[in-house]
Amino acid sequence: MIDFLLLYCDYGIETGVTVSVGHLSRLMSHYRISYKIIPYKNDSELLHAIKSEDAYVIMLHGPSFSKDTLKKILEQGKETTLAIHSTIAFLQVEEGAFNRTFDYLNMKYDNWSMCNPDLAQVEGFRTYLDLPIYYLPNTYNPTIEKFDNLDLKSPSIYEMEKRYSNRPFKISVFCSLIPFKNIPTQMTALSIANKYAALELHLLKPNNLKSNVYTFIKRISEMFKYKTIWHDSCPNQELLKLVSEMTIGMQVSYTETLSYILLEHMIMGIPTIGSSAIPFAIKNPKFNDPLDISNALLDIISNENTYLKYAQEAFEKASQVKAENDKNALEVLNILLNRAKSL
């Protein structure tokens, strides 16, 4: 019998959920918590997977199923938890996700609980929902061959100096092209900073090149005096190669649970700029103030010594975030296991 059955809807592409499940599973492997990951395409496949596997805890990643299907799952009597990977703000714009989630969370079963990666929102949910709600932060555990050490390796001074020596400075905004990512404001900030330092913006093409947001961003990118480079969407491991070439990582977005992409920059010793939704970023300017964002950027690249100081701070902060999130996640995994074994 395995400890956890991890299930997520397979959309045929890598998503934040699939990446997050991978990181969580590697944490489980390190601590010898047994698990199996099964992607499903529809409710029928989901039910079949659950009936085919003997697990203490069923962990559903995202509300990608009907209420009737959830009832069938809960009526089997096994400990079942819904792991939400979005903030309330994102749930409001994901089609049907907000209504489905709150329908599910009001269901009364002793074997039913919720996990959320945002501590403030967990505390908020607990004020008006009756079911057990746990803070399960997104862990960060990159692929490694042996699980005898989850510590991160500090980047070399040479690597950090090399990034600073790049001209123009390479600024990445590697994220999905959706309004909550606040990309036009960040582009405007780069335009201000470009008056004082040569910059180059790096973005990711979406899968849908006809999307309205992509069309708009591509159009305005042609108006700025700095160069914008569009990279093809790629799996996470390929993206890391691109990240390693950047000078600064930016994501001054409206809402996040954990910005993997900024964390990945920081682990490589690359300074980052994020909104208050990403408090571990090196700089936290106002998300709606392009001048404040520009000032943060210019401070980081003001001289080599300053850049190296922020680069080292980036790695140290990322290490702390990783260790704390792993610790908190492990605590919740054990709570869920204990609940399951007491049923």
mmCIF file of C-alpha atoms in Angstrom:
data_model
loop_
_atom_site.group_PDB
_atom_site.id
_atom_site.type_symbol
_atom_site.label_atom_id
_atom_site.label_comp_id
_atom_site.label_asym_id
_atom_site.label_seq_id
_atom_site.Cartn_x
_atom_site.Cartn_y
_atom_site.Cartn_z
ATOM 1 C CA MET A 1 0.000 0.000 0.000
ATOM 2 C CA ILE A 2 1.412 3.402 -0.978
ATOM 3 C CA ASP A 3 1.178 6.499 1.175
ATOM 4 C CA PHE A 4 0.019 9.031 -1.446
ATOM 5 C CA LEU A 5 -1.728 8.839 -4.788
ATOM 6 C CA LEU A 6 -1.058 12.135 -6.624
ATOM 7 C CA LEU A 7 -3.515 12.924 -9.431
ATOM 8 C CA TYR A 8 -3.684 15.842 -11.852
ATOM 9 C CA CYS A 9 -5.483 16.585 -15.109
ATOM 10 C CA ASP A 10 -3.273 16.039 -18.160
ATOM 11 C CA TYR A 11 -3.665 18.908 -20.632
ATOM 12 C CA GLY A 12 -0.876 17.628 -22.863
ATOM 13 C CA ILE A 13 1.550 20.379 -21.843
ATOM 14 C CA GLU A 14 3.746 21.089 -18.839
ATOM 15 C CA THR A 15 1.972 23.391 -16.380
ATOM 16 C CA GLY A 16 2.681 24.917 -12.992
ATOM 17 C CA VAL A 17 0.738 22.040 -11.450
ATOM 18 C CA THR A 18 2.800 19.322 -13.142
ATOM 19 C CA VAL A 19 6.055 21.054 -12.186
ATOM 20 C CA SER A 20 4.838 21.472 -8.602
ATOM 21 C CA VAL A 21 3.828 17.808 -8.341
ATOM 22 C CA GLY A 22 7.312 16.842 -9.516
ATOM 23 C CA HIS A 23 8.987 18.940 -6.837
ATOM 24 C CA LEU A 24 6.661 17.597 -4.120
ATOM 25 C CA SER A 25 7.245 13.996 -5.192
ATOM 26 C CA ARG A 26 11.023 14.437 -4.964
ATOM 27 C CA LEU A 27 10.590 15.704 -1.400
ATOM 28 C CA MET A 28 8.544 12.571 -0.666
ATOM 29 C CA SER A 29 11.256 10.361 -2.159
ATOM 30 C CA HIS A 30 13.892 11.945 0.043
ATOM 31 C CA TYR A 31 11.888 11.236 3.194
ATOM 32 C CA ARG A 32 10.834 7.758 2.023
ATOM 33 C CA ILE A 33 7.164 8.621 1.724
ATOM 34 C CA SER A 34 5.806 6.301 -0.958
ATOM 35 C CA TYR A 35 3.690 7.703 -3.764
ATOM 36 C CA LYS A 36 2.426 7.224 -7.285
ATOM 37 C CA ILE A 37 1.669 9.989 -9.801
ATOM 38 C CA ILE A 38 -1.164 9.432 -12.275
ATOM 39 C CA PRO A 39 -2.277 12.033 -14.830
ATOM 40 C CA TYR A 40 -5.858 11.724 -16.072
ATOM 41 C CA LYS A 41 -7.712 13.172 -19.046
ATOM 42 C CA ASN A 42 -11.297 12.934 -17.798
ATOM 43 C CA ASP A 43 -13.414 11.939 -14.791
ATOM 44 C CA SER A 44 -13.657 8.348 -15.953
ATOM 45 C CA GLU A 45 -9.870 7.978 -15.985
ATOM 46 C CA LEU A 46 -9.668 9.679 -12.588
ATOM 47 C CA LEU A 47 -12.111 7.243 -10.982
ATOM 48 C CA HIS A 48 -10.412 4.270 -12.611
ATOM 49 C CA ALA A 49 -7.010 5.360 -11.293
ATOM 50 C CA ILE A 50 -8.318 5.751 -7.735
ATOM 51 C CA LYS A 51 -10.080 2.374 -7.768
ATOM 52 C CA SER A 52 -6.973 0.682 -9.208
ATOM 53 C CA GLU A 53 -4.517 1.905 -6.585
ATOM 54 C CA ASP A 54 -4.376 1.200 -2.872
ATOM 55 C CA ALA A 55 -3.229 4.373 -1.128
ATOM 56 C CA TYR A 56 -3.688 5.923 2.301
ATOM 57 C CA VAL A 57 -4.151 9.466 0.931
ATOM 58 C CA ILE A 58 -5.708 10.570 -2.343
ATOM 59 C CA MET A 59 -4.289 13.989 -3.286
ATOM 60 C CA LEU A 60 -6.226 15.734 -6.060
ATOM 61 C CA HIS A 61 -4.218 18.556 -7.629
ATOM 62 C CA GLY A 62 -6.644 21.194 -8.875
ATOM 63 C CA PRO A 63 -10.474 21.099 -9.087
ATOM 64 C CA SER A 64 -10.503 19.456 -12.534
ATOM 65 C CA PHE A 65 -13.483 17.129 -12.038
ATOM 66 C CA SER A 66 -17.217 17.249 -11.415
ATOM 67 C CA LYS A 67 -18.987 17.355 -8.080
ATOM 68 C CA ASP A 68 -20.581 13.953 -8.741
ATOM 69 C CA THR A 69 -17.161 12.437 -9.372
ATOM 70 C CA LEU A 70 -15.834 13.911 -6.143
ATOM 71 C CA LYS A 71 -18.761 12.402 -4.215
ATOM 72 C CA LYS A 72 -17.923 8.970 -5.619
ATOM 73 C CA ILE A 73 -14.304 9.403 -4.540
ATOM 74 C CA LEU A 74 -15.165 10.559 -1.017
ATOM 75 C CA GLU A 75 -17.720 7.777 -0.515
ATOM 76 C CA GLN A 76 -14.902 5.249 -0.772
ATOM 77 C CA GLY A 77 -13.852 6.444 2.691
ATOM 78 C CA LYS A 78 -10.180 7.139 2.037
ATOM 79 C CA GLU A 79 -8.508 10.324 3.197
ATOM 80 C CA THR A 80 -8.870 12.741 0.272
ATOM 81 C CA THR A 81 -7.434 16.218 -0.035
ATOM 82 C CA LEU A 82 -7.760 18.891 -2.699
ATOM 83 C CA ALA A 83 -4.475 20.670 -3.335
ATOM 84 C CA ILE A 84 -5.165 24.129 -4.736
ATOM 85 C CA HIS A 85 -2.263 25.698 -6.638
ATOM 86 C CA SER A 86 -3.893 29.086 -7.280
ATOM 87 C CA THR A 87 -4.662 32.188 -5.290
ATOM 88 C CA ILE A 88 -8.274 33.303 -4.931
ATOM 89 C CA ALA A 89 -7.584 35.961 -7.570
ATOM 90 C CA PHE A 90 -6.512 33.377 -10.151
ATOM 91 C CA LEU A 91 -9.438 31.096 -9.313
ATOM 92 C CA GLN A 92 -11.751 33.950 -10.252
ATOM 93 C CA VAL A 93 -10.462 34.033 -13.833
ATOM 94 C CA GLU A 94 -10.036 30.295 -14.420
ATOM 95 C CA GLU A 95 -13.199 29.120 -16.126
ATOM 96 C CA GLY A 96 -15.532 27.585 -13.563
ATOM 97 C CA ALA A 97 -12.710 26.937 -11.076
ATOM 98 C CA PHE A 98 -13.888 29.399 -8.443
ATOM 99 C CA ASN A 99 -17.463 28.040 -8.263
ATOM 100 C CA ARG A 100 -16.312 24.410 -8.391
ATOM 101 C CA THR A 101 -13.764 24.904 -5.648
ATOM 102 C CA PHE A 102 -16.205 26.478 -3.233
ATOM 103 C CA ASP A 103 -18.889 23.908 -4.026
ATOM 104 C CA TYR A 104 -16.380 21.185 -3.156
ATOM 105 C CA LEU A 105 -15.117 22.857 -0.010
ATOM 106 C CA ASN A 106 -18.611 23.013 1.454
ATOM 107 C CA MET A 107 -19.072 19.235 1.204
ATOM 108 C CA LYS A 108 -19.268 17.476 4.588
ATOM 109 C CA TYR A 109 -17.091 14.358 4.835
ATOM 110 C CA ASP A 110 -14.785 13.282 7.663
ATOM 111 C CA ASN A 111 -12.179 12.167 5.122
ATOM 112 C CA TRP A 112 -12.149 15.465 3.173
ATOM 113 C CA SER A 113 -9.619 18.307 3.487
ATOM 114 C CA MET A 114 -7.941 21.068 1.496
ATOM 115 C CA CYS A 115 -4.315 22.126 0.990
ATOM 116 C CA ASN A 116 -3.313 25.590 -0.178
ATOM 117 C CA PRO A 117 0.171 27.062 -0.787
ATOM 118 C CA ASP A 118 -0.658 30.570 0.473
ATOM 119 C CA LEU A 119 -0.531 30.892 4.274
ATOM 120 C CA ALA A 120 -2.522 34.140 4.408
ATOM 121 C CA GLN A 121 -5.284 32.603 2.326
ATOM 122 C CA VAL A 122 -5.299 29.463 4.480
ATOM 123 C CA GLU A 123 -5.938 31.643 7.514
ATOM 124 C CA GLY A 124 -8.705 33.420 5.610
ATOM 125 C CA PHE A 125 -10.373 30.176 4.492
ATOM 126 C CA ARG A 126 -10.401 28.931 8.068
ATOM 127 C CA THR A 127 -12.630 31.830 9.140
ATOM 128 C CA TYR A 128 -15.557 30.650 7.009
ATOM 129 C CA LEU A 129 -15.006 27.044 5.918
ATOM 130 C CA ASP A 130 -15.580 24.085 8.222
ATOM 131 C CA LEU A 131 -13.355 21.445 6.646
ATOM 132 C CA PRO A 132 -9.685 21.011 7.677
ATOM 133 C CA ILE A 133 -7.475 23.370 5.654
ATOM 134 C CA TYR A 134 -3.686 22.978 5.635
ATOM 135 C CA TYR A 135 -0.818 25.146 4.485
ATOM 136 C CA LEU A 136 1.056 23.057 1.917
ATOM 137 C CA PRO A 137 3.688 25.337 0.390
ATOM 138 C CA ASN A 138 5.077 24.598 -3.043
ATOM 139 C CA THR A 139 8.394 22.855 -2.498
ATOM 140 C CA TYR A 140 11.436 23.312 -4.721
ATOM 141 C CA ASN A 141 13.423 20.141 -5.299
ATOM 142 C CA PRO A 142 15.227 20.069 -8.644
ATOM 143 C CA THR A 143 15.846 16.747 -10.355
ATOM 144 C CA ILE A 144 18.844 15.013 -8.822
ATOM 145 C CA GLU A 145 20.089 11.454 -9.239
ATOM 146 C CA LYS A 146 20.425 10.588 -5.563
ATOM 147 C CA PHE A 147 18.233 11.759 -2.723
ATOM 148 C CA ASP A 148 20.944 11.784 -0.080
ATOM 149 C CA ASN A 149 21.238 15.565 -0.125
ATOM 150 C CA LEU A 150 18.645 18.219 -0.959
ATOM 151 C CA ASP A 151 20.970 21.157 -0.295
ATOM 152 C CA LEU A 152 21.527 23.631 -3.104
ATOM 153 C CA LYS A 153 24.946 24.253 -4.601
ATOM 154 C CA SER A 154 26.120 27.850 -4.403
ATOM 155 C CA PRO A 155 26.942 29.440 -7.787
ATOM 156 C CA SER A 156 30.525 30.494 -8.413
ATOM 157 C CA ILE A 157 31.719 34.101 -8.372
ATOM 158 C CA TYR A 158 32.863 33.582 -11.967
ATOM 159 C CA GLU A 159 29.302 32.713 -13.078
ATOM 160 C CA MET A 160 27.874 35.804 -11.370
ATOM 161 C CA GLU A 161 30.575 38.087 -12.789
ATOM 162 C CA LYS A 162 29.975 36.679 -16.272
ATOM 163 C CA ARG A 163 26.269 37.539 -16.106
ATOM 164 C CA TYR A 164 27.055 41.095 -15.088
ATOM 165 C CA SER A 165 29.532 41.466 -17.942
ATOM 166 C CA ASN A 166 26.782 40.766 -20.503
ATOM 167 C CA ARG A 167 25.908 43.801 -22.613
ATOM 168 C CA PRO A 168 23.177 44.627 -23.055
ATOM 169 C CA PHE A 169 21.926 43.399 -19.676
ATOM 170 C CA LYS A 170 19.521 40.487 -20.200
ATOM 171 C CA ILE A 171 16.240 40.965 -18.311
ATOM 172 C CA SER A 172 13.805 38.040 -18.294
ATOM 173 C CA VAL A 173 10.070 38.061 -17.723
ATOM 174 C CA PHE A 174 9.531 34.318 -18.126
ATOM 175 C CA CYS A 175 5.876 33.640 -17.405
ATOM 176 C CA SER A 176 2.555 32.994 -19.078
ATOM 177 C CA LEU A 177 1.138 35.955 -20.989
ATOM 178 C CA ILE A 178 -1.952 36.724 -18.927
ATOM 179 C CA PRO A 179 -3.126 40.058 -17.510
ATOM 180 C CA PHE A 180 -2.282 39.242 -13.871
ATOM 181 C CA LYS A 181 1.401 38.968 -14.817
ATOM 182 C CA ASN A 182 1.441 42.742 -15.358
ATOM 183 C CA ILE A 183 3.820 42.578 -18.319
ATOM 184 C CA PRO A 184 3.115 45.972 -20.002
ATOM 185 C CA THR A 185 3.971 47.810 -16.772
ATOM 186 C CA GLN A 186 7.248 45.919 -16.498
ATOM 187 C CA MET A 187 8.044 46.669 -20.148
ATOM 188 C CA THR A 188 7.455 50.358 -19.503
ATOM 189 C CA ALA A 189 9.818 50.171 -16.511
ATOM 190 C CA LEU A 190 12.506 48.711 -18.778
ATOM 191 C CA SER A 191 11.985 51.579 -21.208
ATOM 192 C CA ILE A 192 12.709 54.068 -18.414
ATOM 193 C CA ALA A 193 15.786 52.155 -17.228
ATOM 194 C CA ASN A 194 17.034 51.758 -20.802
ATOM 195 C CA LYS A 195 17.768 55.501 -20.878
ATOM 196 C CA TYR A 196 20.590 54.841 -18.385
ATOM 197 C CA ALA A 197 21.740 51.299 -19.182
ATOM 198 C CA ALA A 198 21.513 49.116 -22.295
ATOM 199 C CA LEU A 199 18.865 46.450 -21.722
ATOM 200 C CA GLU A 200 17.399 43.490 -23.579
ATOM 201 C CA LEU A 201 14.021 41.939 -22.694
ATOM 202 C CA HIS A 202 13.474 38.179 -22.915
ATOM 203 C CA LEU A 203 9.927 36.749 -23.067
ATOM 204 C CA LEU A 204 8.328 33.369 -23.763
ATOM 205 C CA LYS A 205 5.985 32.821 -26.697
ATOM 206 C CA PRO A 206 2.616 31.331 -25.684
ATOM 207 C CA ASN A 207 1.300 28.100 -27.173
ATOM 208 C CA ASN A 208 -1.494 30.119 -28.772
ATOM 209 C CA LEU A 209 0.128 32.762 -30.972
ATOM 210 C CA LYS A 210 -3.296 34.233 -31.770
ATOM 211 C CA SER A 211 -4.134 35.140 -28.168
ATOM 212 C CA ASN A 212 -5.169 38.754 -27.628
ATOM 213 C CA VAL A 213 -2.652 39.328 -24.841
ATOM 214 C CA TYR A 214 0.266 38.019 -26.932
ATOM 215 C CA THR A 215 -0.801 40.119 -29.927
ATOM 216 C CA PHE A 216 -0.958 43.241 -27.752
ATOM 217 C CA ILE A 217 2.356 42.639 -25.982
ATOM 218 C CA LYS A 218 4.129 41.858 -29.247
ATOM 219 C CA ARG A 219 2.747 45.061 -30.738
ATOM 220 C CA ILE A 220 3.894 47.320 -27.925
ATOM 221 C CA SER A 221 7.279 45.550 -27.729
ATOM 222 C CA GLU A 222 7.992 46.931 -31.191
ATOM 223 C CA MET A 223 7.515 50.480 -29.907
ATOM 224 C CA PHE A 224 10.276 50.362 -27.287
ATOM 225 C CA LYS A 225 13.885 51.267 -28.060
ATOM 226 C CA TYR A 226 15.346 48.202 -26.368
ATOM 227 C CA LYS A 227 15.413 44.822 -28.112
ATOM 228 C CA THR A 228 12.811 42.180 -27.213
ATOM 229 C CA ILE A 229 13.703 38.525 -27.784
ATOM 230 C CA TRP A 230 10.931 35.914 -27.916
ATOM 231 C CA HIS A 231 11.813 32.348 -26.936
ATOM 232 C CA ASP A 232 9.755 29.297 -27.825
ATOM 233 C CA SER A 233 7.872 27.682 -24.950
ATOM 234 C CA CYS A 234 9.827 24.712 -23.663
ATOM 235 C CA PRO A 235 9.910 22.134 -20.841
ATOM 236 C CA ASN A 236 11.195 23.283 -17.471
ATOM 237 C CA GLN A 237 14.629 21.668 -17.849
ATOM 238 C CA GLU A 238 15.239 23.511 -21.133
ATOM 239 C CA LEU A 239 14.012 26.743 -19.619
ATOM 240 C CA LEU A 240 16.667 26.491 -16.910
ATOM 241 C CA LYS A 241 19.364 26.817 -19.592
ATOM 242 C CA LEU A 242 17.803 30.109 -20.698
ATOM 243 C CA VAL A 243 17.511 31.282 -17.099
ATOM 244 C CA SER A 244 21.240 30.706 -16.535
ATOM 245 C CA GLU A 245 22.043 33.300 -19.209
ATOM 246 C CA MET A 246 19.996 36.122 -17.661
ATOM 247 C CA THR A 247 21.284 39.127 -15.685
ATOM 248 C CA ILE A 248 18.055 39.815 -13.771
ATOM 249 C CA GLY A 249 14.789 37.885 -13.440
ATOM 250 C CA MET A 250 11.563 39.889 -13.154
ATOM 251 C CA GLN A 251 7.991 38.996 -12.226
ATOM 252 C CA VAL A 252 6.259 42.029 -10.775
ATOM 253 C CA SER A 253 2.868 40.350 -10.945
ATOM 254 C CA TYR A 254 -0.348 40.905 -9.022
ATOM 255 C CA THR A 255 -0.636 37.534 -7.321
ATOM 256 C CA GLU A 256 1.468 34.398 -6.828
ATOM 257 C CA THR A 257 1.655 31.385 -4.526
ATOM 258 C CA LEU A 258 5.329 30.655 -5.264
ATOM 259 C CA SER A 259 7.193 31.936 -8.301
ATOM 260 C CA TYR A 260 9.263 28.930 -9.352
ATOM 261 C CA ILE A 261 10.876 30.914 -12.134
ATOM 262 C CA LEU A 262 12.205 33.607 -9.788
ATOM 263 C CA LEU A 263 13.377 30.970 -7.333
ATOM 264 C CA GLU A 264 15.239 29.238 -10.161
ATOM 265 C CA HIS A 265 16.941 32.511 -11.075
ATOM 266 C CA MET A 266 17.953 33.069 -7.459
ATOM 267 C CA ILE A 267 19.320 29.563 -6.977
ATOM 268 C CA MET A 268 21.682 30.305 -9.854
ATOM 269 C CA GLY A 269 22.776 33.537 -8.172
ATOM 270 C CA ILE A 270 20.680 35.848 -10.353
ATOM 271 C CA PRO A 271 19.057 38.854 -8.608
ATOM 272 C CA THR A 272 15.294 39.179 -8.985
ATOM 273 C CA ILE A 273 12.571 41.804 -8.914
ATOM 274 C CA GLY A 274 9.083 40.788 -7.800
ATOM 275 C CA SER A 275 5.990 42.361 -6.325
ATOM 276 C CA SER A 276 4.907 41.980 -2.705
ATOM 277 C CA ALA A 277 3.252 38.730 -3.873
ATOM 278 C CA ILE A 278 6.811 37.333 -4.115
ATOM 279 C CA PRO A 279 8.342 38.614 -0.844
ATOM 280 C CA PHE A 280 11.565 36.602 -1.201
ATOM 281 C CA ALA A 281 12.577 38.494 -4.361
ATOM 282 C CA ILE A 282 15.624 40.747 -3.957
ATOM 283 C CA LYS A 283 13.577 43.865 -4.743
ATOM 284 C CA ASN A 284 9.843 44.423 -4.146
ATOM 285 C CA PRO A 285 8.789 47.605 -5.972
ATOM 286 C CA LYS A 286 5.172 48.721 -6.326
ATOM 287 C CA PHE A 287 3.543 46.586 -9.027
ATOM 288 C CA ASN A 288 1.703 49.585 -10.549
ATOM 289 C CA ASP A 289 4.665 51.987 -10.574
ATOM 290 C CA PRO A 290 7.030 51.605 -13.571
ATOM 291 C CA LEU A 291 9.388 54.229 -12.157
ATOM 292 C CA ASP A 292 9.739 52.302 -8.884
ATOM 293 C CA ILE A 293 10.402 49.099 -10.848
ATOM 294 C CA SER A 294 12.958 50.926 -12.997
ATOM 295 C CA ASN A 295 14.765 52.265 -9.930
ATOM 296 C CA ALA A 296 14.970 48.768 -8.453
ATOM 297 C CA LEU A 297 16.460 47.435 -11.677
ATOM 298 C CA LEU A 298 19.008 50.257 -11.991
ATOM 299 C CA ASP A 299 20.124 49.806 -8.386
ATOM 300 C CA ILE A 300 20.904 46.120 -8.958
ATOM 301 C CA ILE A 301 23.078 46.828 -12.010
ATOM 302 C CA SER A 302 24.577 50.102 -10.729
ATOM 303 C CA ASN A 303 28.047 48.528 -10.431
ATOM 304 C CA GLU A 304 29.653 45.094 -10.323
ATOM 305 C CA ASN A 305 30.146 44.956 -6.547
ATOM 306 C CA THR A 306 26.498 45.829 -5.930
ATOM 307 C CA TYR A 307 25.386 43.218 -8.451
ATOM 308 C CA LEU A 308 27.541 40.520 -6.859
ATOM 309 C CA LYS A 309 26.173 41.406 -3.399
ATOM 310 C CA TYR A 310 22.600 41.007 -4.611
ATOM 311 C CA ALA A 311 23.494 37.836 -6.521
ATOM 312 C CA GLN A 312 24.879 36.175 -3.392
ATOM 313 C CA GLU A 313 21.884 37.387 -1.384
ATOM 314 C CA ALA A 314 19.614 35.855 -4.020
ATOM 315 C CA PHE A 315 21.127 32.404 -3.556
ATOM 316 C CA GLU A 316 20.989 32.628 0.237
ATOM 317 C CA LYS A 317 17.338 33.740 0.226
ATOM 318 C CA ALA A 318 16.362 30.985 -2.202
ATOM 319 C CA SER A 319 18.035 28.396 0.012
ATOM 320 C CA GLN A 320 16.097 29.664 3.042
ATOM 321 C CA VAL A 321 12.768 29.629 1.167
ATOM 322 C CA LYS A 322 13.406 26.096 -0.065
ATOM 323 C CA ALA A 323 14.343 24.775 3.390
ATOM 324 C CA GLU A 324 11.361 26.412 5.106
ATOM 325 C CA ASN A 325 8.871 25.281 2.464
ATOM 326 C CA ASP A 326 10.198 21.716 2.538
ATOM 327 C CA LYS A 327 9.869 21.656 6.330
ATOM 328 C CA ASN A 328 6.284 22.942 6.286
ATOM 329 C CA ALA A 329 5.274 20.621 3.450
ATOM 330 C CA LEU A 330 6.679 17.584 5.248
ATOM 331 C CA GLU A 331 4.668 18.455 8.367
ATOM 332 C CA VAL A 332 1.418 18.541 6.373
ATOM 333 C CA LEU A 333 2.183 15.293 4.558
ATOM 334 C CA ASN A 334 2.591 13.602 7.946
ATOM 335 C CA ILE A 335 -0.652 15.148 9.231
ATOM 336 C CA LEU A 336 -2.534 13.783 6.209
ATOM 337 C CA LEU A 337 -0.995 10.346 6.672
ATOM 338 C CA ASN A 338 -1.943 10.298 10.355
ATOM 339 C CA ARG A 339 -5.513 11.327 9.492
ATOM 340 C CA ALA A 340 -5.716 8.537 6.931
ATOM 341 C CA LYS A 341 -4.460 5.904 9.336
ATOM 342 C CA SER A 342 -6.939 6.954 12.009
ATOM 343 C CA LEU A 343 -10.007 6.564 9.789
#
